[in-house]
PDB file of C-alpha atoms and ligand atoms in Angstrom:
ATOM      1  CA  UNK A  26      50.645  13.820  10.179  1.00 40.00           C
ATOM      2  CA  UNK A  27      49.168  16.958   8.761  1.00 45.00           C
ATOM      3  CA  UNK A  28      49.875  15.751   5.272  1.00 45.00           C
ATOM      4  CA  UNK A  29      48.405  12.347   5.947  1.00 44.00           C
ATOM      5  CA  UNK A  30      45.271  13.915   7.372  1.00 42.00           C
ATOM      6  CA  UNK A  31      45.062  16.181   4.409  1.00 42.00           C
ATOM      7  CA  UNK A  32      45.335  13.254   2.019  1.00 43.00           C
ATOM      8  CA  UNK A  33      42.685  11.425   3.935  1.00 43.00           C
ATOM      9  CA  UNK A  34      40.401  14.439   3.644  1.00 43.00           C
ATOM     10  CA  UNK A  35      41.150  14.593  -0.024  1.00 42.00           C
ATOM     11  CA  UNK A  36      40.434  10.939  -0.651  1.00 43.00           C
ATOM     12  CA  UNK A  37      37.065  11.436   0.966  1.00 43.00           C
ATOM     13  CA  UNK A  38      36.327  14.442  -1.160  1.00 44.00           C
ATOM     14  CA  UNK A  39      34.318  12.526  -3.722  1.00 47.00           C
ATOM     15  CA  UNK A  40      30.928  13.270  -5.228  1.00 46.00           C
ATOM     16  CA  UNK A  41      29.644  10.683  -2.830  1.00 47.00           C
ATOM     17  CA  UNK A  42      30.669  12.280   0.395  1.00 54.00           C
ATOM     18  CA  UNK A  43      29.762  15.863  -0.404  1.00 72.00           C
ATOM     19  CA  UNK A  44      26.386  15.973  -2.064  1.00 88.00           C
ATOM     20  CA  UNK A  45      22.841  15.748  -0.947  1.00 95.00           C
ATOM     21  CA  UNK A  46      20.882  12.917  -2.520  1.00 97.00           C
ATOM     22  CA  UNK A  47      18.320  15.163  -4.181  1.00 97.00           C
ATOM     23  CA  UNK A  48      17.896  18.888  -4.260  1.00 97.00           C
ATOM     24  CA  UNK A  49      14.869  20.746  -5.619  1.00 98.00           C
ATOM     25  CA  UNK A  50      15.402  24.473  -5.930  1.00 98.00           C
ATOM     26  CA  UNK A  51      12.480  26.644  -6.966  1.00 98.00           C
ATOM     27  CA  UNK A  52      11.102  23.943  -9.247  1.00 98.00           C
ATOM     28  CA  UNK A  53       8.092  24.680 -11.409  1.00 98.00           C
ATOM     29  CA  UNK A  54       6.338  22.533 -13.962  1.00 98.00           C
ATOM     30  CA  UNK A  55       3.372  23.012 -16.233  1.00 98.00           C
ATOM     31  CA  UNK A  56       1.298  20.550 -18.218  1.00 98.00           C
ATOM     32  CA  UNK A  57       0.181  22.932 -20.964  1.00 97.00           C
ATOM     33  CA  UNK A  58      -1.490  25.754 -19.051  1.00 96.00           C
ATOM     34  CA  UNK A  59      -1.830  23.702 -15.899  1.00 98.00           C
ATOM     35  CA  UNK A  60       0.711  24.718 -13.254  1.00 98.00           C
ATOM     36  CA  UNK A  61       1.336  21.325 -11.631  1.00 98.00           C
ATOM     37  CA  UNK A  62       4.450  22.052  -9.527  1.00 98.00           C
ATOM     38  CA  UNK A  63       4.675  25.462  -7.901  1.00 98.00           C
ATOM     39  CA  UNK A  64       8.008  26.401  -6.447  1.00 98.00           C
ATOM     40  CA  UNK A  65       9.140  23.103  -4.965  1.00 98.00           C
ATOM     41  CA  UNK A  66      12.083  23.457  -2.571  1.00 98.00           C
ATOM     42  CA  UNK A  67      13.374  20.321  -0.898  1.00 98.00           C
ATOM     43  CA  UNK A  68      16.720  18.887   0.094  1.00 97.00           C
ATOM     44  CA  UNK A  69      16.845  15.140   0.596  1.00 97.00           C
ATOM     45  CA  UNK A  70      19.947  14.074   2.469  1.00 97.00           C
ATOM     46  CA  UNK A  71      21.725  10.842   1.755  1.00 96.00           C
ATOM     47  CA  UNK A  72      20.118   8.039   3.755  1.00 96.00           C
ATOM     48  CA  UNK A  73      17.047  10.129   4.436  1.00 97.00           C
ATOM     49  CA  UNK A  74      13.599   8.565   4.213  1.00 98.00           C
ATOM     50  CA  UNK A  75      10.838  10.855   3.084  1.00 98.00           C
ATOM     51  CA  UNK A  76       7.148  10.068   2.881  1.00 98.00           C
ATOM     52  CA  UNK A  77       5.043  12.254   0.603  1.00 98.00           C
ATOM     53  CA  UNK A  78       1.295  12.386   1.023  1.00 97.00           C
ATOM     54  CA  UNK A  79      -1.502  14.622  -0.129  1.00 96.00           C
ATOM     55  CA  UNK A  80      -4.755  14.587  -2.064  1.00 96.00           C
ATOM     56  CA  UNK A  81      -5.072  12.974  -5.472  1.00 96.00           C
ATOM     57  CA  UNK A  82      -3.928  15.363  -8.196  1.00 97.00           C
ATOM     58  CA  UNK A  83      -1.694  17.418  -5.886  1.00 98.00           C
ATOM     59  CA  UNK A  84       1.451  16.677  -7.941  1.00 98.00           C
ATOM     60  CA  UNK A  85       3.104  13.941  -5.848  1.00 98.00           C
ATOM     61  CA  UNK A  86       3.766  11.582  -8.752  1.00 98.00           C
ATOM     62  CA  UNK A  87       4.903  14.410 -10.996  1.00 98.00           C
ATOM     63  CA  UNK A  88       7.357  15.608  -8.370  1.00 98.00           C
ATOM     64  CA  UNK A  89       9.073  12.265  -7.838  1.00 98.00           C
ATOM     65  CA  UNK A  90       8.976  11.436 -11.560  1.00 97.00           C
ATOM     66  CA  UNK A  91      11.028  14.589 -12.146  1.00 98.00           C
ATOM     67  CA  UNK A  92      13.851  13.003 -10.115  1.00 97.00           C
ATOM     68  CA  UNK A  93      14.568  10.425 -12.830  1.00 95.00           C
ATOM     69  CA  UNK A  94      13.369  12.619 -15.653  1.00 96.00           C
ATOM     70  CA  UNK A  95      10.206  10.696 -16.434  1.00 96.00           C
ATOM     71  CA  UNK A  96       8.837  14.237 -16.313  1.00 97.00           C
ATOM     72  CA  UNK A  97      10.712  17.369 -17.228  1.00 97.00           C
ATOM     73  CA  UNK A  98      10.594  20.489 -15.076  1.00 97.00           C
ATOM     74  CA  UNK A  99      10.571  23.880 -16.778  1.00 97.00           C
ATOM     75  CA  UNK A 100      11.932  26.196 -14.133  1.00 98.00           C
ATOM     76  CA  UNK A 101      14.294  25.855 -11.185  1.00 98.00           C
ATOM     77  CA  UNK A 102      16.960  23.263 -10.512  1.00 98.00           C
ATOM     78  CA  UNK A 103      16.914  19.573  -9.670  1.00 98.00           C
ATOM     79  CA  UNK A 104      20.248  18.091  -8.630  1.00 97.00           C
ATOM     80  CA  UNK A 105      20.489  14.340  -8.083  1.00 97.00           C
ATOM     81  CA  UNK A 106      23.575  13.008  -6.343  1.00 95.00           C
ATOM     82  CA  UNK A 107      25.565  16.032  -7.413  1.00 94.00           C
ATOM     83  CA  UNK A 108      24.446  16.019 -11.050  1.00 95.00           C
ATOM     84  CA  UNK A 109      21.985  18.620 -12.274  1.00 96.00           C
ATOM     85  CA  UNK A 110      19.169  17.405 -14.496  1.00 96.00           C
ATOM     86  CA  UNK A 111      19.340  19.230 -17.793  1.00 95.00           C
ATOM     87  CA  UNK A 112      18.731  18.140 -21.360  1.00 94.00           C
ATOM     88  CA  UNK A 113      22.132  16.430 -21.337  1.00 95.00           C
ATOM     89  CA  UNK A 114      21.143  12.859 -22.190  1.00 94.00           C
ATOM     90  CA  UNK A 115      24.371  11.392 -20.820  1.00 94.00           C
ATOM     91  CA  UNK A 116      23.690  12.919 -17.432  1.00 94.00           C
ATOM     92  CA  UNK A 117      20.106  11.708 -17.514  1.00 95.00           C
ATOM     93  CA  UNK A 118      21.416   8.176 -18.137  1.00 92.00           C
ATOM     94  CA  UNK A 119      23.827   8.451 -15.210  1.00 92.00           C
ATOM     95  CA  UNK A 120      21.054   9.620 -12.934  1.00 95.00           C
ATOM     96  CA  UNK A 121      18.616   6.945 -14.094  1.00 93.00           C
ATOM     97  CA  UNK A 122      21.146   4.273 -13.189  1.00 92.00           C
ATOM     98  CA  UNK A 123      21.374   5.636  -9.677  1.00 94.00           C
ATOM     99  CA  UNK A 124      17.663   6.048  -9.119  1.00 97.00           C
ATOM    100  CA  UNK A 125      15.337   3.053  -8.830  1.00 97.00           C
ATOM    101  CA  UNK A 126      11.591   3.410  -9.106  1.00 96.00           C
ATOM    102  CA  UNK A 127       8.675   1.249  -8.026  1.00 97.00           C
ATOM    103  CA  UNK A 128       5.222   2.096  -9.329  1.00 95.00           C
ATOM    104  CA  UNK A 129       1.677   1.404  -8.213  1.00 94.00           C
ATOM    105  CA  UNK A 130       1.267  -1.089 -11.048  1.00 93.00           C
ATOM    106  CA  UNK A 131       4.290  -3.293 -10.921  1.00 87.00           C
ATOM    107  CA  UNK A 132       5.225  -2.914 -14.595  1.00 91.00           C
ATOM    108  CA  UNK A 133       6.956  -6.294 -14.786  1.00 96.00           C
ATOM    109  CA  UNK A 134       7.516  -7.738 -18.252  1.00 97.00           C
ATOM    110  CA  UNK A 135       4.786 -10.398 -18.505  1.00 97.00           C
ATOM    111  CA  UNK A 136       6.610 -12.552 -21.055  1.00 98.00           C
ATOM    112  CA  UNK A 137       9.809 -12.794 -18.995  1.00 98.00           C
ATOM    113  CA  UNK A 138      10.365 -14.941 -15.915  1.00 98.00           C
ATOM    114  CA  UNK A 139      10.903 -13.329 -12.534  1.00 98.00           C
ATOM    115  CA  UNK A 140      14.633 -13.967 -12.827  1.00 98.00           C
ATOM    116  CA  UNK A 141      14.744 -12.535 -16.361  1.00 98.00           C
ATOM    117  CA  UNK A 142      12.848  -9.458 -15.196  1.00 98.00           C
ATOM    118  CA  UNK A 143      15.572  -8.937 -12.606  1.00 98.00           C
ATOM    119  CA  UNK A 144      18.557  -9.531 -14.885  1.00 98.00           C
ATOM    120  CA  UNK A 145      17.434  -7.674 -18.033  1.00 97.00           C
ATOM    121  CA  UNK A 146      18.636  -4.179 -17.098  1.00 95.00           C
ATOM    122  CA  UNK A 147      21.864  -5.275 -15.359  1.00 96.00           C
ATOM    123  CA  UNK A 148      22.830  -7.352 -18.419  1.00 97.00           C
ATOM    124  CA  UNK A 149      21.867  -4.815 -21.096  1.00 94.00           C
ATOM    125  CA  UNK A 150      22.449  -1.491 -19.381  1.00 91.00           C
ATOM    126  CA  UNK A 151      25.299  -2.361 -17.026  1.00 92.00           C
ATOM    127  CA  UNK A 152      26.868  -5.063 -19.209  1.00 95.00           C
ATOM    128  CA  UNK A 153      27.081  -7.435 -16.259  1.00 96.00           C
ATOM    129  CA  UNK A 154      27.749 -11.051 -17.327  1.00 97.00           C
ATOM    130  CA  UNK A 155      24.587 -13.170 -17.290  1.00 98.00           C
ATOM    131  CA  UNK A 156      25.702 -15.600 -14.592  1.00 98.00           C
ATOM    132  CA  UNK A 157      26.755 -12.784 -12.282  1.00 98.00           C
ATOM    133  CA  UNK A 158      23.514 -10.883 -12.920  1.00 98.00           C
ATOM    134  CA  UNK A 159      21.572 -14.041 -12.020  1.00 98.00           C
ATOM    135  CA  UNK A 160      23.520 -14.490  -8.789  1.00 98.00           C
ATOM    136  CA  UNK A 161      22.809 -10.890  -7.813  1.00 97.00           C
ATOM    137  CA  UNK A 162      19.139 -11.268  -8.743  1.00 98.00           C
ATOM    138  CA  UNK A 163      18.808 -14.396  -6.607  1.00 98.00           C
ATOM    139  CA  UNK A 164      20.315 -12.572  -3.641  1.00 97.00           C
ATOM    140  CA  UNK A 165      17.683  -9.854  -3.937  1.00 97.00           C
ATOM    141  CA  UNK A 166      14.885 -12.345  -4.505  1.00 97.00           C
ATOM    142  CA  UNK A 167      16.003 -13.972  -1.243  1.00 96.00           C
ATOM    143  CA  UNK A 168      15.901 -10.585   0.446  1.00 95.00           C
ATOM    144  CA  UNK A 169      12.314  -9.997  -0.662  1.00 95.00           C
ATOM    145  CA  UNK A 170      11.585 -13.593   0.373  1.00 94.00           C
ATOM    146  CA  UNK A 171      10.529 -15.141  -2.949  1.00 95.00           C
ATOM    147  CA  UNK A 172      13.581 -16.958  -4.352  1.00 96.00           C
ATOM    148  CA  UNK A 173      11.409 -19.987  -5.079  1.00 97.00           C
ATOM    149  CA  UNK A 174       9.375 -17.978  -7.600  1.00 97.00           C
ATOM    150  CA  UNK A 175      12.323 -17.106  -9.826  1.00 98.00           C
ATOM    151  CA  UNK A 176      11.342 -19.329 -12.770  1.00 98.00           C
ATOM    152  CA  UNK A 177       7.681 -18.368 -12.809  1.00 98.00           C
ATOM    153  CA  UNK A 178       6.069 -15.624 -14.847  1.00 98.00           C
ATOM    154  CA  UNK A 179       4.590 -12.474 -13.288  1.00 97.00           C
ATOM    155  CA  UNK A 180       1.038 -13.610 -14.063  1.00 97.00           C
ATOM    156  CA  UNK A 181       1.547 -16.651 -11.822  1.00 97.00           C
ATOM    157  CA  UNK A 182       2.332 -14.508  -8.771  1.00 97.00           C
ATOM    158  CA  UNK A 183       0.078 -12.581  -6.383  1.00 96.00           C
ATOM    159  CA  UNK A 184       0.081  -8.790  -6.495  1.00 96.00           C
ATOM    160  CA  UNK A 185       2.154  -8.573  -3.329  1.00 96.00           C
ATOM    161  CA  UNK A 186       4.714 -11.004  -4.728  1.00 97.00           C
ATOM    162  CA  UNK A 187       4.878  -9.087  -8.008  1.00 97.00           C
ATOM    163  CA  UNK A 188       5.491  -5.850  -6.184  1.00 97.00           C
ATOM    164  CA  UNK A 189       8.306  -7.463  -4.187  1.00 97.00           C
ATOM    165  CA  UNK A 190       9.809  -8.633  -7.485  1.00 97.00           C
ATOM    166  CA  UNK A 191       9.558  -5.052  -8.762  1.00 97.00           C
ATOM    167  CA  UNK A 192      11.503  -3.888  -5.696  1.00 97.00           C
ATOM    168  CA  UNK A 193      14.109  -6.636  -6.141  1.00 97.00           C
ATOM    169  CA  UNK A 194      14.409  -5.762  -9.829  1.00 97.00           C
ATOM    170  CA  UNK A 195      15.161  -2.144  -8.965  1.00 97.00           C
ATOM    171  CA  UNK A 196      17.718  -3.151  -6.346  1.00 97.00           C
ATOM    172  CA  UNK A 197      19.570  -5.305  -8.880  1.00 97.00           C
ATOM    173  CA  UNK A 198      20.746  -2.056 -10.502  1.00 96.00           C
ATOM    174  CA  UNK A 199      22.320  -1.094  -7.174  1.00 96.00           C
ATOM    175  CA  UNK A 200      20.560   2.287  -6.977  1.00 97.00           C
ATOM    176  CA  UNK A 201      21.546   5.005  -4.530  1.00 97.00           C
ATOM    177  CA  UNK A 202      18.043   6.392  -4.305  1.00 98.00           C
ATOM    178  CA  UNK A 203      14.692   4.615  -4.448  1.00 98.00           C
ATOM    179  CA  UNK A 204      11.441   6.260  -5.493  1.00 98.00           C
ATOM    180  CA  UNK A 205       8.142   4.622  -4.592  1.00 98.00           C
ATOM    181  CA  UNK A 206       4.869   5.830  -6.074  1.00 98.00           C
ATOM    182  CA  UNK A 207       1.977   4.400  -4.063  1.00 97.00           C
ATOM    183  CA  UNK A 208       3.480   0.904  -4.172  1.00 97.00           C
ATOM    184  CA  UNK A 209       0.719  -0.661  -2.086  1.00 97.00           C
ATOM    185  CA  UNK A 210      -2.379   1.140  -3.275  1.00 96.00           C
ATOM    186  CA  UNK A 211      -3.232  -1.385  -6.006  1.00 94.00           C
ATOM    187  CA  UNK A 212      -2.848  -4.354  -3.649  1.00 95.00           C
ATOM    188  CA  UNK A 213      -5.441  -6.357  -1.798  1.00 94.00           C
ATOM    189  CA  UNK A 214      -5.262  -5.429   1.901  1.00 92.00           C
ATOM    190  CA  UNK A 215      -3.743  -8.735   2.976  1.00 93.00           C
ATOM    191  CA  UNK A 216      -0.756  -8.117   0.701  1.00 95.00           C
ATOM    192  CA  UNK A 217       0.065  -4.612   1.811  1.00 96.00           C
ATOM    193  CA  UNK A 218       2.083  -5.696   4.821  1.00 96.00           C
ATOM    194  CA  UNK A 219       4.483  -7.966   2.946  1.00 95.00           C
ATOM    195  CA  UNK A 220       5.407  -5.099   0.635  1.00 97.00           C
ATOM    196  CA  UNK A 221       5.708  -2.571   3.455  1.00 97.00           C
ATOM    197  CA  UNK A 222       7.902  -5.035   5.394  1.00 96.00           C
ATOM    198  CA  UNK A 223      10.263  -5.126   2.417  1.00 96.00           C
ATOM    199  CA  UNK A 224      10.349  -1.343   2.310  1.00 97.00           C
ATOM    200  CA  UNK A 225      11.018  -1.140   6.051  1.00 96.00           C
ATOM    201  CA  UNK A 226      13.959  -3.500   5.600  1.00 95.00           C
ATOM    202  CA  UNK A 227      15.341  -1.298   2.856  1.00 96.00           C
ATOM    203  CA  UNK A 228      14.924   1.779   5.032  1.00 96.00           C
ATOM    204  CA  UNK A 229      16.754   0.068   7.884  1.00 95.00           C
ATOM    205  CA  UNK A 230      19.656  -0.677   5.567  1.00 94.00           C
ATOM    206  CA  UNK A 231      20.066   3.050   5.001  1.00 95.00           C
ATOM    207  CA  UNK A 232      18.622   3.451   1.518  1.00 97.00           C
ATOM    208  CA  UNK A 233      17.652   6.993   0.533  1.00 98.00           C
ATOM    209  CA  UNK A 234      13.924   6.760  -0.119  1.00 98.00           C
ATOM    210  CA  UNK A 235      11.205   9.053  -1.428  1.00 98.00           C
ATOM    211  CA  UNK A 236       7.904   7.289  -0.948  1.00 98.00           C
ATOM    212  CA  UNK A 237       4.542   8.555  -2.047  1.00 98.00           C
ATOM    213  CA  UNK A 238       2.176   6.607   0.166  1.00 97.00           C
ATOM    214  CA  UNK A 239      -0.832   7.025   2.394  1.00 95.00           C
ATOM    215  CA  UNK A 240       0.349   4.213   4.659  1.00 96.00           C
ATOM    216  CA  UNK A 241       0.721   6.368   7.720  1.00 95.00           C
ATOM    217  CA  UNK A 242       1.884   3.457   9.884  1.00 95.00           C
ATOM    218  CA  UNK A 243       4.833   3.107   7.543  1.00 96.00           C
ATOM    219  CA  UNK A 244       5.443   6.867   7.709  1.00 97.00           C
ATOM    220  CA  UNK A 245       5.491   6.741  11.510  1.00 95.00           C
ATOM    221  CA  UNK A 246       7.811   3.749  11.523  1.00 94.00           C
ATOM    222  CA  UNK A 247      10.486   4.793   9.044  1.00 96.00           C
ATOM    223  CA  UNK A 248      10.121   8.354   7.789  1.00 97.00           C
ATOM    224  CA  UNK A 249      12.612  10.999   8.817  1.00 97.00           C
ATOM    225  CA  UNK A 250      10.238  13.582   7.372  1.00 97.00           C
ATOM    226  CA  UNK A 251       6.665  13.532   6.163  1.00 98.00           C
ATOM    227  CA  UNK A 252       5.754  15.966   3.416  1.00 98.00           C
ATOM    228  CA  UNK A 253       2.246  17.083   2.648  1.00 97.00           C
ATOM    229  CA  UNK A 254       1.505  18.361  -0.855  1.00 98.00           C
ATOM    230  CA  UNK A 255      -1.531  20.210  -2.072  1.00 97.00           C
ATOM    231  CA  UNK A 256      -2.147  22.015  -5.376  1.00 97.00           C
ATOM    232  CA  UNK A 257       1.437  21.537  -6.553  1.00 98.00           C
ATOM    233  CA  UNK A 258       3.030  22.922  -3.402  1.00 98.00           C
ATOM    234  CA  UNK A 259       4.775  21.480  -0.394  1.00 98.00           C
ATOM    235  CA  UNK A 260       2.432  22.752   2.262  1.00 97.00           C
ATOM    236  CA  UNK A 261       4.093  21.143   5.241  1.00 96.00           C
ATOM    237  CA  UNK A 262       7.211  19.097   6.010  1.00 97.00           C
ATOM    238  CA  UNK A 263       7.946  17.774   9.443  1.00 96.00           C
ATOM    239  CA  UNK A 264       9.065  14.811  11.513  1.00 97.00           C
ATOM    240  CA  UNK A 265       6.332  12.146  11.701  1.00 96.00           C
ATOM    241  CA  UNK A 266       5.857  12.875  15.376  1.00 95.00           C
ATOM    242  CA  UNK A 267       5.204  16.582  14.815  1.00 96.00           C
ATOM    243  CA  UNK A 268       3.357  15.983  11.563  1.00 96.00           C
ATOM    244  CA  UNK A 269       0.747  13.690  13.051  1.00 95.00           C
ATOM    245  CA  UNK A 270       0.536  15.177  16.518  1.00 94.00           C
ATOM    246  CA  UNK A 271       0.657  18.802  15.671  1.00 94.00           C
ATOM    247  CA  UNK A 272      -0.004  19.553  11.984  1.00 94.00           C
ATOM    248  CA  UNK A 273       0.619  23.244  11.352  1.00 94.00           C
ATOM    249  CA  UNK A 274      -1.518  23.801   8.312  1.00 94.00           C
ATOM    250  CA  UNK A 275      -5.286  23.686   8.059  1.00 95.00           C
ATOM    251  CA  UNK A 276      -5.131  21.710   4.804  1.00 95.00           C
ATOM    252  CA  UNK A 277      -2.896  19.110   6.448  1.00 95.00           C
ATOM    253  CA  UNK A 278      -5.334  18.785   9.328  1.00 95.00           C
ATOM    254  CA  UNK A 279      -8.234  18.336   6.941  1.00 94.00           C
ATOM    255  CA  UNK A 280      -6.360  15.694   4.965  1.00 94.00           C
ATOM    256  CA  UNK A 281      -5.274  13.755   8.048  1.00 93.00           C
ATOM    257  CA  UNK A 282      -8.835  13.913   9.305  1.00 92.00           C
ATOM    258  CA  UNK A 283      -9.954  12.171   6.138  1.00 91.00           C
ATOM    259  CA  UNK A 284      -7.374   9.382   6.014  1.00 86.00           C
ATOM    260  CA  UNK A 285      -6.655   8.537   9.659  1.00 78.00           C
TER     261      UNK A 285
HETATM  262  P1  ADP B  22      -0.842  12.921  -7.650  1.00 83.85           P
HETATM  263  O1  ADP B  22       0.225  11.917  -7.866  1.00 83.85           O
HETATM  264  O2  ADP B  22      -0.636  13.777  -6.440  1.00 83.85           O
HETATM  265  O3  ADP B  22      -2.212  12.312  -7.647  1.00 83.85           O
HETATM  266  P2  ADP B  22      -0.096  13.843 -10.288  1.00 83.85           P
HETATM  267  O4  ADP B  22       1.288  14.337 -10.151  1.00 83.85           O
HETATM  268  O5  ADP B  22      -0.283  12.514 -10.898  1.00 83.85           O
HETATM  269  O6  ADP B  22      -0.812  13.953  -8.872  1.00 83.85           O
HETATM  270  O7  ADP B  22      -0.932  14.853 -11.147  1.00 83.85           O
HETATM  271  C1  ADP B  22      -1.088  16.207 -10.804  1.00 83.85           C
HETATM  272  C2  ADP B  22      -2.006  16.865 -11.791  1.00 83.85           C
HETATM  273  O8  ADP B  22      -1.384  16.901 -13.065  1.00 83.85           O
HETATM  274  C3  ADP B  22      -3.321  16.156 -11.973  1.00 83.85           C
HETATM  275  O9  ADP B  22      -4.323  17.131 -12.089  1.00 83.85           O
HETATM  276  C4  ADP B  22      -3.163  15.407 -13.274  1.00 83.85           C
HETATM  277  O10 ADP B  22      -4.379  15.271 -13.940  1.00 83.85           O
HETATM  278  C5  ADP B  22      -2.220  16.292 -14.035  1.00 83.85           C
HETATM  279  N1  ADP B  22      -1.369  15.523 -14.935  1.00 83.85           N
HETATM  280  C6  ADP B  22      -0.567  14.496 -14.592  1.00 83.85           C
HETATM  281  N2  ADP B  22       0.110  14.020 -15.652  1.00 83.85           N
HETATM  282  C7  ADP B  22      -0.292  14.763 -16.713  1.00 83.85           C
HETATM  283  C8  ADP B  22       0.046  14.779 -18.115  1.00 83.85           C
HETATM  284  N3  ADP B  22       0.936  13.915 -18.615  1.00 83.85           N
HETATM  285  N4  ADP B  22      -0.569  15.687 -18.897  1.00 83.85           N
HETATM  286  C9  ADP B  22      -1.450  16.561 -18.377  1.00 83.85           C
HETATM  287  N5  ADP B  22      -1.813  16.616 -17.086  1.00 83.85           N
HETATM  288  C10 ADP B  22      -1.240  15.731 -16.250  1.00 83.85           C
HETATM  289 MG1   MG B  23       0.118   9.852  -8.075  1.00 83.85          MG
END
């Protein structure tokens, strides 16, 4: 029995079961002389949903873009799913496959159909056969509730629909972590909800999510922690309940006063 238990333990001792999703340790970054990230420390557990808010220019985008190496940090450590981000290009590739990202502007390829947008990376980066990639893409387009749009081009869709395609496209790579950078802030108000609904669904399925957003209703509904950034620092991190009811920092209070 002891041996069996030991083997069981061992078989569970994979990268998967042991590591936090993302770990920032004393991370600093400069753009030239401008100190944009100042000693960022944050551990994101697997399955955790984090909402990041804060004034424009506070470093929110830069911080999450460091997770998939769209930006490079200069000091400290960033570990994603057990792999530290260094200049090792192979490791960067591994991490990029595990981390999906959705931007404010949907960044769909305008000359490709919705289906082609969703199958491009799986076919070329993951070498998944075309037919299989299309089946997977259709499943995700169903999940974001626009399978009937699959043969149209991005320009024929509304902003909300395009953003849902962008989410589906990311999911087709089967990421372990999803980054969202103000995914609803470029949308007309009537389209915000359909995108947030998709994100709520994803959260309920247990996806690890880092979302930069000022949608505080969304934060209340799904976030495990809300983080407030200002001037390149994490000023406050707390459960939504505490964060909104009892913000500890004066800057947080000021910010919430402006947006709520
Ligand atoms: P946020 O997402 O919170 O609005 P950002 O992370 O986009 O903030 O930017 C933080 C600061 O860094 C801003 O002052 C911005 O102008 C500056 N910045 C962002 N990207 C660059 C860049 N590529 N080169 C120089 N400065 C940049
Ligand atoms: Mg930003």
